[in-house]
Short mmCIF file of C-alpha atoms in Angstrom, two decimals:
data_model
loop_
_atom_site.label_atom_id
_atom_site.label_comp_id
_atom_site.label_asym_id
_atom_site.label_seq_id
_atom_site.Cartn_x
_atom_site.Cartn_y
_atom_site.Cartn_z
CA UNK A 1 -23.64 3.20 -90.60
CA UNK A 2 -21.28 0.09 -91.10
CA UNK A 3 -18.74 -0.38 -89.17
CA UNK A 4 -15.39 0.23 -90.69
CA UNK A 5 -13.21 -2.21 -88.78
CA UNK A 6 -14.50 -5.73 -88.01
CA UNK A 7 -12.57 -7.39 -85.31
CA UNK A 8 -12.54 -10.88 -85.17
CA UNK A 9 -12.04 -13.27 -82.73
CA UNK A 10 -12.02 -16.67 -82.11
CA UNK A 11 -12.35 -18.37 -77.91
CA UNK A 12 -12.64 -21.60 -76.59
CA UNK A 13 -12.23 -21.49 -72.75
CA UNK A 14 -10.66 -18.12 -72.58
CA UNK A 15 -12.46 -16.99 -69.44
CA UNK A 16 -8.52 -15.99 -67.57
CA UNK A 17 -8.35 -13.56 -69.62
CA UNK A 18 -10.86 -12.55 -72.12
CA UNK A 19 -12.21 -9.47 -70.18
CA UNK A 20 -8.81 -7.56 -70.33
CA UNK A 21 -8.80 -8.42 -73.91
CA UNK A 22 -12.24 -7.15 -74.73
CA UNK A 23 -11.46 -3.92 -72.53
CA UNK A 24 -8.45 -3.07 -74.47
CA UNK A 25 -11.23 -3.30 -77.51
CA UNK A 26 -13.45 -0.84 -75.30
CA UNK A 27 -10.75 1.53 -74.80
CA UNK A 28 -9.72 2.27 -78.64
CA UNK A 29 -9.46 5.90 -79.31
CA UNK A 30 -11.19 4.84 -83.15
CA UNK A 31 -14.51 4.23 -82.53
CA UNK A 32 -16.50 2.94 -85.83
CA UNK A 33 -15.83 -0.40 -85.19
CA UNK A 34 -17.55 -3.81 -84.70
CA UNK A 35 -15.87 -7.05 -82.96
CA UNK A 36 -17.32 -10.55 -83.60
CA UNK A 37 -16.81 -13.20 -81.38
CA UNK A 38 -17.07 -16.76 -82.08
CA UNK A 39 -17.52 -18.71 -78.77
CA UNK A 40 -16.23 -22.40 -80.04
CA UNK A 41 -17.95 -24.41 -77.75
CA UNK A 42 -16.08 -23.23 -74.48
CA UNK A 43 -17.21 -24.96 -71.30
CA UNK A 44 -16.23 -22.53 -68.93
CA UNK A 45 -17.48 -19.10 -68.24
CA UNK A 46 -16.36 -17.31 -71.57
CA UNK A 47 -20.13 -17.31 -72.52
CA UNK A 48 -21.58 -15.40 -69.92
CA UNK A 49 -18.47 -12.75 -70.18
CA UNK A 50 -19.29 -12.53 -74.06
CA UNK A 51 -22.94 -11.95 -73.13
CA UNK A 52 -22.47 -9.01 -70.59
CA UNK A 53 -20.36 -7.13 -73.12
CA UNK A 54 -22.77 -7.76 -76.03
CA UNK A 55 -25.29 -6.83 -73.91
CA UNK A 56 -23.46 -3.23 -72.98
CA UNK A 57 -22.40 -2.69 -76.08
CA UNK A 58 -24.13 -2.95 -80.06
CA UNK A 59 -20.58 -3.30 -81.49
CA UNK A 60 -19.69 -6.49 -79.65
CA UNK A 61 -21.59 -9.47 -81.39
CA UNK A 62 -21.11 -13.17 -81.08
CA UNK A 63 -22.13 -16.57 -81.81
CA UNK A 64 -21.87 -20.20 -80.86
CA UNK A 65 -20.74 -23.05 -82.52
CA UNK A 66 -19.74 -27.04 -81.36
CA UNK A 67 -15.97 -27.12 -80.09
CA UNK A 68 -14.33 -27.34 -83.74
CA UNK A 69 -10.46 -28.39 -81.72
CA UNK A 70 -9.06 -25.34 -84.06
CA UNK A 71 -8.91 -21.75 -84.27
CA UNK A 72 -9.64 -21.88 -87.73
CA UNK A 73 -13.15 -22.72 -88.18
CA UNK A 74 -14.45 -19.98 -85.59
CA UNK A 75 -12.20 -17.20 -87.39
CA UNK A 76 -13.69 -18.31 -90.48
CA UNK A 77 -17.34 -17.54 -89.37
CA UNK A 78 -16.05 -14.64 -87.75
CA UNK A 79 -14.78 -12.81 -90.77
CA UNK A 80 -17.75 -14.21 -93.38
CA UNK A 81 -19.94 -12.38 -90.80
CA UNK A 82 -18.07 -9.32 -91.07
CA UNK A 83 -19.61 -5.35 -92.32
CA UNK A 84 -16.22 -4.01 -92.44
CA UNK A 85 -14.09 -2.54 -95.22
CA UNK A 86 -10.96 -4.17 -92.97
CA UNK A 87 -10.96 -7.09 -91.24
CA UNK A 88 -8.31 -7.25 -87.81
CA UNK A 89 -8.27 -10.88 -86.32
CA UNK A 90 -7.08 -10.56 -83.00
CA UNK A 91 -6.69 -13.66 -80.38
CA UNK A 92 -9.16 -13.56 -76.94
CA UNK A 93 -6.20 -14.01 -74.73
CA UNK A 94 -3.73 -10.68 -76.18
CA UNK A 95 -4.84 -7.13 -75.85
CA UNK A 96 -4.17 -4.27 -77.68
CA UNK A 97 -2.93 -0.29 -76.73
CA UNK A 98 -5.67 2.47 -77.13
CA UNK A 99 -4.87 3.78 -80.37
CA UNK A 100 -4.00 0.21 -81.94
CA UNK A 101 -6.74 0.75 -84.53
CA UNK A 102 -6.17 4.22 -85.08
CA UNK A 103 -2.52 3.55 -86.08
CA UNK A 104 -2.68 0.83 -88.39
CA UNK A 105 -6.00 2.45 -89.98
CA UNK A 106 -4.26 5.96 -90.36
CA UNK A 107 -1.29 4.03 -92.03
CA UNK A 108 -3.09 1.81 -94.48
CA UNK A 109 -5.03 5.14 -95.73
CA UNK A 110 -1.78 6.99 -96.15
CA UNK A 111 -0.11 4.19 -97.88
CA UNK A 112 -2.73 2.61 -99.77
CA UNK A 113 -1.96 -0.95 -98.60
CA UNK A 114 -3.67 -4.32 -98.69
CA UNK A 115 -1.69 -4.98 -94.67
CA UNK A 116 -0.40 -3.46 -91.81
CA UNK A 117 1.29 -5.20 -89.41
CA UNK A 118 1.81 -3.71 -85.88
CA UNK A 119 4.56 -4.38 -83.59
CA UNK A 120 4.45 -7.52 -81.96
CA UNK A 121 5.10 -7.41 -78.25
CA UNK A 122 5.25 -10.99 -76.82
CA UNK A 123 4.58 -11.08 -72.70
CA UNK A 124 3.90 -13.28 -70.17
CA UNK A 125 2.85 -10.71 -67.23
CA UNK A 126 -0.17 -8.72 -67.47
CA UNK A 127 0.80 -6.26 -65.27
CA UNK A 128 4.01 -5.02 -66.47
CA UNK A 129 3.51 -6.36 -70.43
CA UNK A 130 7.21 -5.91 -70.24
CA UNK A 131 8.09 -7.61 -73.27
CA UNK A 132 10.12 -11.05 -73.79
CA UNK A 133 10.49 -10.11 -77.74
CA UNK A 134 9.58 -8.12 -79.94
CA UNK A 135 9.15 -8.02 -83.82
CA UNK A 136 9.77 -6.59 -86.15
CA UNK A 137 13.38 -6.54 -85.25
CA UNK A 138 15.03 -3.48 -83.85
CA UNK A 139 16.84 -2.97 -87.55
CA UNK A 140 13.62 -3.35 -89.29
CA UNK A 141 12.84 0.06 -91.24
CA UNK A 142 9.29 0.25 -90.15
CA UNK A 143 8.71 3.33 -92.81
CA UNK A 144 8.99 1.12 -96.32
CA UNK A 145 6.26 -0.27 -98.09
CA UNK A 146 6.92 -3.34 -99.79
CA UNK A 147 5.12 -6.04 -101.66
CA UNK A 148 3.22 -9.06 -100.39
CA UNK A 149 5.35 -11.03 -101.97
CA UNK A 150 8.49 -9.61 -100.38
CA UNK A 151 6.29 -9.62 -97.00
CA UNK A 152 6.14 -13.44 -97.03
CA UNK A 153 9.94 -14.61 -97.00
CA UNK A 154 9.99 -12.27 -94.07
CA UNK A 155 7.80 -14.30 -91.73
CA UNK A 156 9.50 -17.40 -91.97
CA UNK A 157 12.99 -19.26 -90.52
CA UNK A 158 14.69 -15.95 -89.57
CA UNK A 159 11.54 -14.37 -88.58
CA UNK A 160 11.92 -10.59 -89.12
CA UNK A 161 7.89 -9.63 -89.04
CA UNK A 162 5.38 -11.42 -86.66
CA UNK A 163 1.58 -12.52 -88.29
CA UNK A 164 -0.56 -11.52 -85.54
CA UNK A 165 -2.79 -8.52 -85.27
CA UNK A 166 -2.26 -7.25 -88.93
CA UNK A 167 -5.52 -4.91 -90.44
CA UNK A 168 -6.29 -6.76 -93.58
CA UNK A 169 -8.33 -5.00 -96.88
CA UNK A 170 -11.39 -7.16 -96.75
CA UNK A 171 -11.07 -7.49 -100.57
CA UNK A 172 -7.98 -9.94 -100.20
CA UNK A 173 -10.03 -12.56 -98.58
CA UNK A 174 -11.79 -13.38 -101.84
CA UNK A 175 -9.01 -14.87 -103.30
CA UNK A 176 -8.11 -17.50 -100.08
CA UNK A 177 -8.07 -21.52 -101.51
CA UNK A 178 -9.23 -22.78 -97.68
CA UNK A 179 -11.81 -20.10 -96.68
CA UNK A 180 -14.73 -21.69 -95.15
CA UNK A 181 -14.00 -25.04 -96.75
CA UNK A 182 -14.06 -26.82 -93.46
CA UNK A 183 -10.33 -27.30 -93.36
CA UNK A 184 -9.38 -26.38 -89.64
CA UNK A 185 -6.24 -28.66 -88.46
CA UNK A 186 -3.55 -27.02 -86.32
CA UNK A 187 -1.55 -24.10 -87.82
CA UNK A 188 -4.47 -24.06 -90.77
CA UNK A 189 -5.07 -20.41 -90.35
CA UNK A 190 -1.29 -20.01 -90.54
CA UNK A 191 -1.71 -20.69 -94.44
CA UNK A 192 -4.10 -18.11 -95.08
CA UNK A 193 -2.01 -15.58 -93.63
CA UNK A 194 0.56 -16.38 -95.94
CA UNK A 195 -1.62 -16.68 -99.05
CA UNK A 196 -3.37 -13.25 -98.29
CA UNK A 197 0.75 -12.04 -98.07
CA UNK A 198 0.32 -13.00 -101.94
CA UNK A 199 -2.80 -11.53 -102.36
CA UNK A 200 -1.76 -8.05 -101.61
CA UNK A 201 0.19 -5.32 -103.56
CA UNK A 202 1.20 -3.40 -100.36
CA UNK A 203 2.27 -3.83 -97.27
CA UNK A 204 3.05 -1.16 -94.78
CA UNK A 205 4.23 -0.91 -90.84
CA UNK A 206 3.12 0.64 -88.08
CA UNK A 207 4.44 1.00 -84.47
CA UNK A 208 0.72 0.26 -83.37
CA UNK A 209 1.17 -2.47 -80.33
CA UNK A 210 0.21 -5.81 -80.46
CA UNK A 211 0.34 -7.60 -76.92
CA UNK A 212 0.94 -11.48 -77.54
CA UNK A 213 0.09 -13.64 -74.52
CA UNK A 214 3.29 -16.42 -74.42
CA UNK A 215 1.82 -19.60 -72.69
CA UNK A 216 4.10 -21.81 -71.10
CA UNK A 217 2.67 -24.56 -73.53
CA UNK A 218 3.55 -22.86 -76.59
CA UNK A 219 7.04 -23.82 -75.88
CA UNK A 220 6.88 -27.53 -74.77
CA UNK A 221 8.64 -29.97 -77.05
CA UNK A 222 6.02 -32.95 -75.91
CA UNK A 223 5.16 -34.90 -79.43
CA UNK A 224 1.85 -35.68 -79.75
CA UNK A 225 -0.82 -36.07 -82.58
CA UNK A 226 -0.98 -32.08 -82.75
CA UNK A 227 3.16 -31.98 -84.30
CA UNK A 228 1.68 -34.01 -86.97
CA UNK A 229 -1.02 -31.39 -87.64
CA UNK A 230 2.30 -28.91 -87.77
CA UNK A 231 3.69 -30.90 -89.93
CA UNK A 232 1.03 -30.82 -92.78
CA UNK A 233 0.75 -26.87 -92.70
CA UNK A 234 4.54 -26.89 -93.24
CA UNK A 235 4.00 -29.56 -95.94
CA UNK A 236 1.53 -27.01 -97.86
CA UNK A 237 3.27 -24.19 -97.16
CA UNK A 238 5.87 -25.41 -98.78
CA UNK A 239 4.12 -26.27 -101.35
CA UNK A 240 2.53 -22.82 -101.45
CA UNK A 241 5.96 -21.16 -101.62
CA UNK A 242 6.91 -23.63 -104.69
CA UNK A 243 4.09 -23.16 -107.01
CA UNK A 244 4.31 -19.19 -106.17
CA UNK A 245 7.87 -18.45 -106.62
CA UNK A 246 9.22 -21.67 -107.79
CA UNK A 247 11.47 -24.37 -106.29
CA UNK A 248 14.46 -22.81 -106.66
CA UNK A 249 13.83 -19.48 -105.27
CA UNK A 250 16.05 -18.44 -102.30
#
């Protein structure tokens, strides 16, 4: 039987806290799912973790590739490896609750849509996962079902929906401009979340939650040759919003 729900998941020295992420995948209340890891190049212990799940578990697979410096490239292999009918990237260092799947499954079957996103919880302490912020918003009407291209406005500037976590029809990938073409700068994957927004007819809401791990370094203002990476995915993202709705759209 194929698995309904491919999870996948790119690491690269994630050994601090891949282990609560994978148990949050071993505690799901859905079951008929598969979760494929993509070790990129880690030099830590993240390997031998990977292994002893894999090894306790058929739905856990995972391979190896040469340190790529980008989440991109990993994901990519991840997903063109994938049985599913929905694919759910979901980062090694954030965990999930117990019915995660279930929700956003139940809701994309109900509602017929191409994406669900979850509720994004961001945290910083494992053991409370009290939350620093959350999106969507508290005003966000988490019941409507609205269009991808209504979706995509909504995850930039004034941020009103958070990317991460969101179940994805696997049909919607077929479409993507940068899938598996090698590109894999910083931020790349970042693009394809917004061109799969205008891929899709629907997209629902769930209050399924998504635990995102905030790292002190995701808020340093240090320039370096990885803001100029930054800068080119806002360059075509721009550029993706222009030739989509036009350069004077609001």
């Amino acid at each position: 039987m194929f698995p309904e729900v491919s999870i996948v998941t790119p690491i690269y020295n994630g050994e601090a806290f891949i282990e609560e992420y994978l148990e949050s995948i071993l505690a799901q209340t859905f079951l008929n799912w598969e979760c494929i890891i993509v070790n990129d190049g880690s030099t830590d212990n993240t390997l031998t973790i990977i292994e002893k799940y894999a090894n306790n578990d058929a739905r856990f697979s995972y391979f190896t590739i040469p340190n790529s410096g980008a989440p991109k490239t990993p994901r990519d292999l991840a997903i063109s490896k994938a049985k599913g009918e929905w694919i759910l990237p979901i980062d090694a260092d954030d965990k999930i609750d117990e019915d995660y799947i279930e929700k956003l499954l139940s809701r994309a079957q109900e509602t017929n849509a191409d994406i669900v996103f979850p509720q994004m919880y961001f945290f910083k302490d494992s053991r409370t996962l009290k939350p620093l912020h959350i999106l969507p918003l508290k005003d966000f009407d988490r019941n409507q079902i609205i269009t991808g291209e209504d979706a995509f406005p909504l995850t930039f500037f004034d941020v009103k929906i958070g990317t991460n976590g969101a179940l994805k029809k696997r049909a919607i990938f077929n479409h993507l401009t940068q899938f598996n073409t090698g590109i894999n700068f910083l931020r790349a994957d970042e693009y394809d979340t917004r061109e799969l927004l205008l891929n899709a007819g629907k997209v629902a809401f769930t209050d399924a939650i998504y635990y995102y791990r905030q790292h002190n370094s995701e808020v340093t203002k240090k320039i370096s040759s990885s803001s100029f990476e930054y800068l080119i995915t806002d360059s075509l993202l721009e550029k993706l919003a222009i030739n989509h709705f036009g350069i004077n759209a609001s």
